[in-house]
PDB file of C-alpha atoms in Angstrom:
ATOM      1  CA  GLY A 144       0.016  -0.032  -0.033  1.00 53.00           C
ATOM      2  CA  GLU A 145       0.962   3.620  -0.156  1.00 65.00           C
ATOM      3  CA  ASN A 146       3.186   4.632   2.725  1.00 84.00           C
ATOM      4  CA  VAL A 147       5.730   7.090   3.859  1.00 93.00           C
ATOM      5  CA  GLU A 148       9.038   5.724   5.432  1.00 95.00           C
ATOM      6  CA  GLN A 149      11.075   7.825   7.630  1.00 96.00           C
ATOM      7  CA  HIS A 150      14.718   7.371   8.904  1.00 96.00           C
ATOM      8  CA  PRO A 151      16.304   7.306  11.352  1.00 97.00           C
ATOM      9  CA  SER A 152      13.920   6.773  14.222  1.00 96.00           C
ATOM     10  CA  THR A 153      16.373   8.384  16.666  1.00 97.00           C
ATOM     11  CA  LEU A 154      19.157  10.885  16.014  1.00 98.00           C
ATOM     12  CA  SER A 155      21.617  12.270  18.498  1.00 98.00           C
ATOM     13  CA  VAL A 156      23.922  15.169  17.500  1.00 98.00           C
ATOM     14  CA  GLN A 157      26.191  17.612  19.263  1.00 97.00           C
ATOM     15  CA  GLU A 158      25.134  21.104  19.467  1.00 97.00           C
ATOM     16  CA  GLY A 159      26.277  23.081  16.440  1.00 97.00           C
ATOM     17  CA  ASP A 160      26.419  19.957  14.217  1.00 97.00           C
ATOM     18  CA  SER A 161      23.997  19.360  11.296  1.00 98.00           C
ATOM     19  CA  ALA A 162      21.072  16.857  11.333  1.00 98.00           C
ATOM     20  CA  VAL A 163      19.442  15.135   8.489  1.00 98.00           C
ATOM     21  CA  ILE A 164      16.208  13.271   8.420  1.00 98.00           C
ATOM     22  CA  LYS A 165      15.061  11.356   5.324  1.00 98.00           C
ATOM     23  CA  CYS A 166      11.695  10.246   4.083  1.00 97.00           C
ATOM     24  CA  THR A 167      10.674   8.124   1.080  1.00 96.00           C
ATOM     25  CA  TYR A 168       7.240   7.899  -0.458  1.00 94.00           C
ATOM     26  CA  SER A 169       5.473   5.483  -2.801  1.00 90.00           C
ATOM     27  CA  ASP A 170       2.790   7.593  -4.499  1.00 87.00           C
ATOM     28  CA  SER A 171       4.288   9.147  -7.619  1.00 85.00           C
ATOM     29  CA  ALA A 172       1.405  11.637  -7.716  1.00 85.00           C
ATOM     30  CA  SER A 173       2.424  13.104  -4.345  1.00 88.00           C
ATOM     31  CA  ASN A 174       3.129  16.806  -4.783  1.00 89.00           C
ATOM     32  CA  TYR A 175       3.371  18.336  -1.362  1.00 92.00           C
ATOM     33  CA  PHE A 176       5.756  17.312   1.437  1.00 95.00           C
ATOM     34  CA  PRO A 177       5.452  19.106   4.944  1.00 96.00           C
ATOM     35  CA  TRP A 178       7.562  18.622   8.006  1.00 98.00           C
ATOM     36  CA  TYR A 179       6.104  18.869  11.451  1.00 98.00           C
ATOM     37  CA  LYS A 180       7.766  19.340  14.869  1.00 98.00           C
ATOM     38  CA  GLN A 181       6.513  18.096  18.045  1.00 96.00           C
ATOM     39  CA  GLU A 182       8.297  19.162  21.164  1.00 95.00           C
ATOM     40  CA  LEU A 183       7.818  17.100  24.393  1.00 92.00           C
ATOM     41  CA  GLY A 184       4.337  17.516  25.666  1.00 88.00           C
ATOM     42  CA  LYS A 185       3.237  19.907  22.877  1.00 91.00           C
ATOM     43  CA  ARG A 186       1.242  19.671  19.719  1.00 94.00           C
ATOM     44  CA  PRO A 187       2.867  19.072  16.320  1.00 96.00           C
ATOM     45  CA  GLN A 188       3.530  22.248  14.365  1.00 96.00           C
ATOM     46  CA  LEU A 189       4.328  22.838  10.727  1.00 96.00           C
ATOM     47  CA  ILE A 190       8.000  24.085  10.391  1.00 97.00           C
ATOM     48  CA  ILE A 191       8.598  23.848   6.642  1.00 97.00           C
ATOM     49  CA  ASP A 192       6.997  22.241   3.487  1.00 95.00           C
ATOM     50  CA  ILE A 193       7.927  21.828  -0.121  1.00 94.00           C
ATOM     51  CA  ARG A 194       5.909  21.433  -3.316  1.00 91.00           C
ATOM     52  CA  SER A 195       6.990  19.192  -6.232  1.00 85.00           C
ATOM     53  CA  ASN A 196       7.783  22.108  -8.576  1.00 85.00           C
ATOM     54  CA  VAL A 197      10.929  23.029  -6.543  1.00 86.00           C
ATOM     55  CA  GLY A 198      13.848  20.947  -5.453  1.00 91.00           C
ATOM     56  CA  GLU A 199      14.926  22.833  -2.298  1.00 94.00           C
ATOM     57  CA  LYS A 200      13.456  25.285   0.107  1.00 94.00           C
ATOM     58  CA  LYS A 201      15.223  27.086   2.939  1.00 96.00           C
ATOM     59  CA  ASP A 202      14.101  28.876   6.075  1.00 95.00           C
ATOM     60  CA  GLN A 203      16.993  30.134   8.180  1.00 96.00           C
ATOM     61  CA  ARG A 204      18.637  27.063   9.729  1.00 97.00           C
ATOM     62  CA  ILE A 205      16.253  24.512   8.242  1.00 98.00           C
ATOM     63  CA  ALA A 206      15.954  23.248   4.640  1.00 97.00           C
ATOM     64  CA  VAL A 207      14.067  20.634   2.886  1.00 97.00           C
ATOM     65  CA  THR A 208      15.240  18.964  -0.389  1.00 97.00           C
ATOM     66  CA  LEU A 209      13.113  16.869  -2.770  1.00 96.00           C
ATOM     67  CA  ASN A 210      14.222  14.347  -5.326  1.00 94.00           C
ATOM     68  CA  LYS A 211      11.024  13.361  -7.266  1.00 92.00           C
ATOM     69  CA  THR A 212      12.813  10.733  -9.354  1.00 92.00           C
ATOM     70  CA  ALA A 213      13.957   8.799  -6.302  1.00 93.00           C
ATOM     71  CA  LYS A 214      10.782   9.672  -4.375  1.00 94.00           C
ATOM     72  CA  HIS A 215      12.549  11.032  -1.295  1.00 94.00           C
ATOM     73  CA  PHE A 216      12.716  14.198   0.558  1.00 97.00           C
ATOM     74  CA  SER A 217      15.006  15.161   3.456  1.00 98.00           C
ATOM     75  CA  LEU A 218      14.960  17.757   6.350  1.00 98.00           C
ATOM     76  CA  HIS A 219      18.209  19.426   7.021  1.00 98.00           C
ATOM     77  CA  ILE A 220      18.917  21.297  10.252  1.00 98.00           C
ATOM     78  CA  THR A 221      22.204  23.173  10.431  1.00 97.00           C
ATOM     79  CA  GLU A 222      23.925  24.678  13.592  1.00 98.00           C
ATOM     80  CA  THR A 223      21.611  22.644  15.835  1.00 98.00           C
ATOM     81  CA  GLN A 224      20.744  24.083  19.165  1.00 97.00           C
ATOM     82  CA  PRO A 225      19.092  22.408  22.216  1.00 96.00           C
ATOM     83  CA  GLU A 226      15.651  23.812  21.386  1.00 96.00           C
ATOM     84  CA  ASP A 227      15.803  21.690  18.193  1.00 98.00           C
ATOM     85  CA  SER A 228      15.377  18.642  20.278  1.00 98.00           C
ATOM     86  CA  ALA A 229      11.914  17.161  19.433  1.00 97.00           C
ATOM     87  CA  VAL A 230      10.152  14.555  17.288  1.00 97.00           C
ATOM     88  CA  TYR A 231      10.011  15.438  13.595  1.00 98.00           C
ATOM     89  CA  PHE A 232       7.384  13.946  11.307  1.00 97.00           C
ATOM     90  CA  CYS A 233       7.363  14.105   7.469  1.00 97.00           C
ATOM     91  CA  ALA A 234       4.175  13.605   5.502  1.00 95.00           C
ATOM     92  CA  ALA A 235       3.014  13.136   1.930  1.00 93.00           C
ATOM     93  CA  PRO A 236      -0.377  12.842   0.227  1.00 89.00           C
ATOM     94  CA  THR A 237      -1.667   9.338  -0.413  1.00 84.00           C
ATOM     95  CA  GLY A 238      -4.867   7.734  -1.434  1.00 76.00           C
ATOM     96  CA  GLY A 239      -5.069   9.594  -4.703  1.00 73.00           C
ATOM     97  CA  GLY A 240      -4.286  12.782  -2.813  1.00 69.00           C
ATOM     98  CA  ASN A 241      -7.187  12.663  -0.589  1.00 72.00           C
ATOM     99  CA  LYS A 242      -5.269  12.271   2.726  1.00 83.00           C
ATOM    100  CA  LEU A 243      -1.926  13.090   4.231  1.00 89.00           C
ATOM    101  CA  THR A 244       0.139  10.143   5.534  1.00 91.00           C
ATOM    102  CA  PHE A 245       2.754  10.699   8.214  1.00 94.00           C
ATOM    103  CA  GLY A 246       6.103   9.044   8.642  1.00 95.00           C
ATOM    104  CA  THR A 247       6.809   7.214  11.914  1.00 94.00           C
ATOM    105  CA  GLY A 248       8.789  10.089  13.299  1.00 95.00           C
ATOM    106  CA  THR A 249      12.489  10.850  14.271  1.00 97.00           C
ATOM    107  CA  GLN A 250      13.438  11.655  17.849  1.00 96.00           C
ATOM    108  CA  LEU A 251      16.192  14.267  17.595  1.00 98.00           C
ATOM    109  CA  LYS A 252      18.312  14.963  20.584  1.00 98.00           C
ATOM    110  CA  VAL A 253      20.802  17.774  20.550  1.00 97.00           C
ATOM    111  CA  GLU A 254      23.421  17.302  23.114  1.00 95.00           C
ATOM    112  CA  LEU A 255      25.392  20.069  24.808  1.00 90.00           C
TER     113      LEU A 255
ATOM    114  CA  ASP B 150      -1.774  28.333  19.561  1.00 47.00           C
ATOM    115  CA  GLY B 151      -5.294  28.878  20.371  1.00 56.00           C
ATOM    116  CA  GLY B 152      -8.196  28.060  17.995  1.00 92.00           C
ATOM    117  CA  ILE B 153      -8.528  24.363  18.284  1.00 96.00           C
ATOM    118  CA  THR B 154      -9.294  22.844  21.725  1.00 96.00           C
ATOM    119  CA  GLN B 155      -9.396  19.201  22.832  1.00 97.00           C
ATOM    120  CA  SER B 156     -10.848  17.985  26.066  1.00 96.00           C
ATOM    121  CA  PRO B 157     -10.279  16.291  28.395  1.00 96.00           C
ATOM    122  CA  LYS B 158      -6.521  16.215  28.541  1.00 95.00           C
ATOM    123  CA  TYR B 159      -6.531  12.813  30.198  1.00 96.00           C
ATOM    124  CA  LEU B 160      -9.258  10.185  30.035  1.00 95.00           C
ATOM    125  CA  PHE B 161      -9.709   6.826  31.480  1.00 93.00           C
ATOM    126  CA  ARG B 162     -11.855   4.034  29.979  1.00 90.00           C
ATOM    127  CA  LYS B 163     -13.288   0.935  31.657  1.00 90.00           C
ATOM    128  CA  GLU B 164     -13.587  -2.266  29.742  1.00 85.00           C
ATOM    129  CA  GLY B 165     -16.752  -2.269  27.628  1.00 87.00           C
ATOM    130  CA  GLN B 166     -17.337   1.431  27.956  1.00 92.00           C
ATOM    131  CA  ASN B 167     -17.635   3.984  25.194  1.00 95.00           C
ATOM    132  CA  VAL B 168     -15.897   7.314  25.693  1.00 96.00           C
ATOM    133  CA  THR B 169     -16.092  10.488  23.646  1.00 97.00           C
ATOM    134  CA  LEU B 170     -13.219  12.992  23.026  1.00 97.00           C
ATOM    135  CA  SER B 171     -14.069  16.504  22.322  1.00 98.00           C
ATOM    136  CA  CYS B 172     -12.560  18.668  19.540  1.00 98.00           C
ATOM    137  CA  GLU B 173     -13.704  22.300  19.013  1.00 98.00           C
ATOM    138  CA  GLN B 174     -12.243  24.925  16.667  1.00 97.00           C
ATOM    139  CA  ASN B 175     -13.024  28.592  16.221  1.00 96.00           C
ATOM    140  CA  LEU B 176     -10.762  29.072  13.184  1.00 96.00           C
ATOM    141  CA  ASN B 177     -13.653  28.657  10.673  1.00 95.00           C
ATOM    142  CA  HIS B 178     -11.790  25.754   9.101  1.00 95.00           C
ATOM    143  CA  ASP B 179     -13.696  23.469   6.739  1.00 95.00           C
ATOM    144  CA  ALA B 180     -11.748  20.170   7.429  1.00 95.00           C
ATOM    145  CA  MET B 181     -11.162  18.408  10.618  1.00 96.00           C
ATOM    146  CA  TYR B 182      -9.105  15.251  11.362  1.00 96.00           C
ATOM    147  CA  TRP B 183      -8.590  12.745  14.132  1.00 97.00           C
ATOM    148  CA  TYR B 184      -5.088  11.086  14.539  1.00 97.00           C
ATOM    149  CA  ARG B 185      -3.938   8.422  16.902  1.00 97.00           C
ATOM    150  CA  GLN B 186      -0.216   8.610  18.080  1.00 95.00           C
ATOM    151  CA  ASP B 187       1.426   5.603  19.390  1.00 93.00           C
ATOM    152  CA  PRO B 188       5.201   5.465  20.230  1.00 84.00           C
ATOM    153  CA  GLY B 189       7.192   4.654  17.246  1.00 80.00           C
ATOM    154  CA  GLN B 190       4.236   4.593  14.847  1.00 83.00           C
ATOM    155  CA  GLY B 191       3.773   8.195  13.938  1.00 87.00           C
ATOM    156  CA  LEU B 192       0.441   9.808  13.423  1.00 94.00           C
ATOM    157  CA  ARG B 193      -2.224   7.558  11.927  1.00 95.00           C
ATOM    158  CA  LEU B 194      -5.471   8.928  10.549  1.00 94.00           C
ATOM    159  CA  ILE B 195      -8.634   7.669  12.128  1.00 96.00           C
ATOM    160  CA  TYR B 196     -11.396   9.809  10.501  1.00 96.00           C
ATOM    161  CA  TYR B 197     -11.558  13.051   8.648  1.00 95.00           C
ATOM    162  CA  SER B 198     -14.329  15.492   7.669  1.00 95.00           C
ATOM    163  CA  GLN B 199     -14.283  18.002   4.856  1.00 93.00           C
ATOM    164  CA  ILE B 200     -17.714  19.429   5.350  1.00 94.00           C
ATOM    165  CA  VAL B 201     -20.541  19.466   7.851  1.00 96.00           C
ATOM    166  CA  ASN B 202     -22.560  16.144   8.026  1.00 96.00           C
ATOM    167  CA  ASP B 203     -19.938  14.271   6.067  1.00 95.00           C
ATOM    168  CA  PHE B 204     -16.897  12.263   6.985  1.00 96.00           C
ATOM    169  CA  GLN B 205     -14.561   9.517   5.674  1.00 94.00           C
ATOM    170  CA  LYS B 206     -12.722   6.692   7.199  1.00 94.00           C
ATOM    171  CA  GLY B 207      -9.029   6.991   7.614  1.00 93.00           C
ATOM    172  CA  ASP B 208      -6.404   4.164   7.931  1.00 91.00           C
ATOM    173  CA  ILE B 209      -7.554   2.832  11.287  1.00 95.00           C
ATOM    174  CA  ALA B 210     -11.305   3.672  11.607  1.00 97.00           C
ATOM    175  CA  GLU B 211     -12.326   0.402  13.163  1.00 96.00           C
ATOM    176  CA  GLY B 212     -13.680   0.744  16.700  1.00 96.00           C
ATOM    177  CA  TYR B 213     -14.154   4.496  16.370  1.00 98.00           C
ATOM    178  CA  SER B 214     -16.982   6.783  15.378  1.00 98.00           C
ATOM    179  CA  VAL B 215     -17.388  10.392  14.636  1.00 98.00           C
ATOM    180  CA  SER B 216     -19.941  12.996  13.900  1.00 98.00           C
ATOM    181  CA  ARG B 217     -19.840  16.479  12.241  1.00 98.00           C
ATOM    182  CA  GLU B 218     -23.042  18.196  13.192  1.00 97.00           C
ATOM    183  CA  LYS B 219     -21.490  21.571  13.334  1.00 97.00           C
ATOM    184  CA  LYS B 220     -18.557  23.107  11.521  1.00 97.00           C
ATOM    185  CA  GLU B 221     -16.724  23.863  14.820  1.00 97.00           C
ATOM    186  CA  SER B 222     -17.047  20.517  16.368  1.00 98.00           C
ATOM    187  CA  PHE B 223     -15.737  16.971  15.512  1.00 98.00           C
ATOM    188  CA  PRO B 224     -16.090  14.593  18.516  1.00 98.00           C
ATOM    189  CA  LEU B 225     -14.520  11.192  18.389  1.00 98.00           C
ATOM    190  CA  THR B 226     -16.071   8.173  20.220  1.00 98.00           C
ATOM    191  CA  VAL B 227     -13.862   5.299  21.132  1.00 96.00           C
ATOM    192  CA  THR B 228     -16.193   2.296  21.278  1.00 95.00           C
ATOM    193  CA  SER B 229     -15.771  -1.003  23.126  1.00 91.00           C
ATOM    194  CA  ALA B 230     -14.942  -2.534  19.927  1.00 90.00           C
ATOM    195  CA  GLN B 231     -11.641  -0.793  19.949  1.00 91.00           C
ATOM    196  CA  LYS B 232      -9.560  -3.381  21.888  1.00 89.00           C
ATOM    197  CA  ASN B 233      -6.375  -1.450  22.202  1.00 92.00           C
ATOM    198  CA  PRO B 234      -7.450   2.177  22.836  1.00 94.00           C
ATOM    199  CA  THR B 235      -4.583   3.331  24.999  1.00 95.00           C
ATOM    200  CA  ALA B 236      -2.970   6.092  22.925  1.00 96.00           C
ATOM    201  CA  PHE B 237      -2.622   9.874  22.529  1.00 96.00           C
ATOM    202  CA  TYR B 238      -5.346  11.269  20.405  1.00 97.00           C
ATOM    203  CA  LEU B 239      -4.793  14.454  18.270  1.00 97.00           C
ATOM    204  CA  CYS B 240      -7.462  16.493  16.569  1.00 98.00           C
ATOM    205  CA  ALA B 241      -6.473  18.770  13.781  1.00 96.00           C
ATOM    206  CA  SER B 242      -8.064  21.161  11.358  1.00 96.00           C
ATOM    207  CA  SER B 243      -7.275  22.918   8.012  1.00 94.00           C
ATOM    208  CA  LEU B 244      -8.747  25.850   6.351  1.00 93.00           C
ATOM    209  CA  GLY B 245      -9.471  23.955   3.082  1.00 87.00           C
ATOM    210  CA  THR B 246      -9.833  20.353   2.225  1.00 84.00           C
ATOM    211  CA  ALA B 247      -6.720  19.850   0.006  1.00 86.00           C
ATOM    212  CA  THR B 248      -3.833  17.816   1.341  1.00 83.00           C
ATOM    213  CA  ASN B 249      -1.585  20.698   0.843  1.00 85.00           C
ATOM    214  CA  GLU B 250      -3.252  22.686   3.539  1.00 88.00           C
ATOM    215  CA  LYS B 251      -1.477  23.426   6.800  1.00 92.00           C
ATOM    216  CA  LEU B 252      -2.802  21.301   9.690  1.00 94.00           C
ATOM    217  CA  PHE B 253      -3.439  23.056  13.109  1.00 96.00           C
ATOM    218  CA  PHE B 254      -3.285  20.568  15.857  1.00 96.00           C
ATOM    219  CA  GLY B 255      -4.977  20.470  19.341  1.00 96.00           C
ATOM    220  CA  SER B 256      -3.132  19.758  22.410  1.00 95.00           C
ATOM    221  CA  GLY B 257      -4.262  16.176  22.549  1.00 96.00           C
ATOM    222  CA  THR B 258      -6.070  13.685  24.837  1.00 97.00           C
ATOM    223  CA  GLN B 259      -4.336  10.759  26.465  1.00 96.00           C
ATOM    224  CA  LEU B 260      -6.674   7.899  26.769  1.00 95.00           C
ATOM    225  CA  SER B 261      -5.804   4.976  29.062  1.00 94.00           C
ATOM    226  CA  VAL B 262      -7.687   1.812  30.036  1.00 88.00           C
ATOM    227  CA  LEU B 263      -8.439   0.990  33.601  1.00 83.00           C
TER     228      LEU B 263
END
C-alpha cells in the first residue's frame, strides 16, 4: 500500500552539528511534502514544506530537499541548538491525494 | 496556539465502555481530522471530515465513530470494539480540504484503559 517511510527513528547530535532526516514515499502523484515538529508534551506544528515544482527550500537554519525521481525528501537542520530537540514527522499525500500520511517520526536529541 | 481545543486532557476508560473525546475549533476551518499517536508509529489517521454532516474513514477507523453536526465540532467516540484504545489522540483542522493545507493541531487527549 501507499506509505511514507522515515529514517532514522532516533538521532543524536552535538550542539552546532547538522542533522538530516530522510523520508521516502510511494505515491508518484504526491506533490506536497510538509515537516512537522513536536516538542515534548506539545502539539505538532508545521515548520517547513515543499511542493513538487521545486527541489529545495530554505528557512533560516532549516531546509528541505526533494528528489522526485527517487521519491525521497529530506529535512536538514544546520547549527543545531538544544531547542531543536523534538520529534520530527514528515508527511506526503496518499490515497489519490485525498489524505496526508505521516512518517513514523524521528526523535532528535541535541546534546550540549 | 489557540483556536483548536481538545478535552479532556486525560481520560480513562473501563472495559466495555464507550468514551467521547471532544474537539472544537473557532478558526472557521472546513476540514477536521482525528489522529492516533503511538510510540514509534507516528500519526495515523482515524477519520476526517471535509464538510458538515460528512466524514470519511482514515487508515484505522475500526472501533471508532465520529460526527460532524457543526462546523466547529468533530467529536470522536472510542467504542468498546476498539480493543487497544490506549494512545494519545490528536485532533487537527485545516482551512481548506486539499492535502496541501497546513494542519493546526489541538493539544491532545491521553486515553488509558483502567
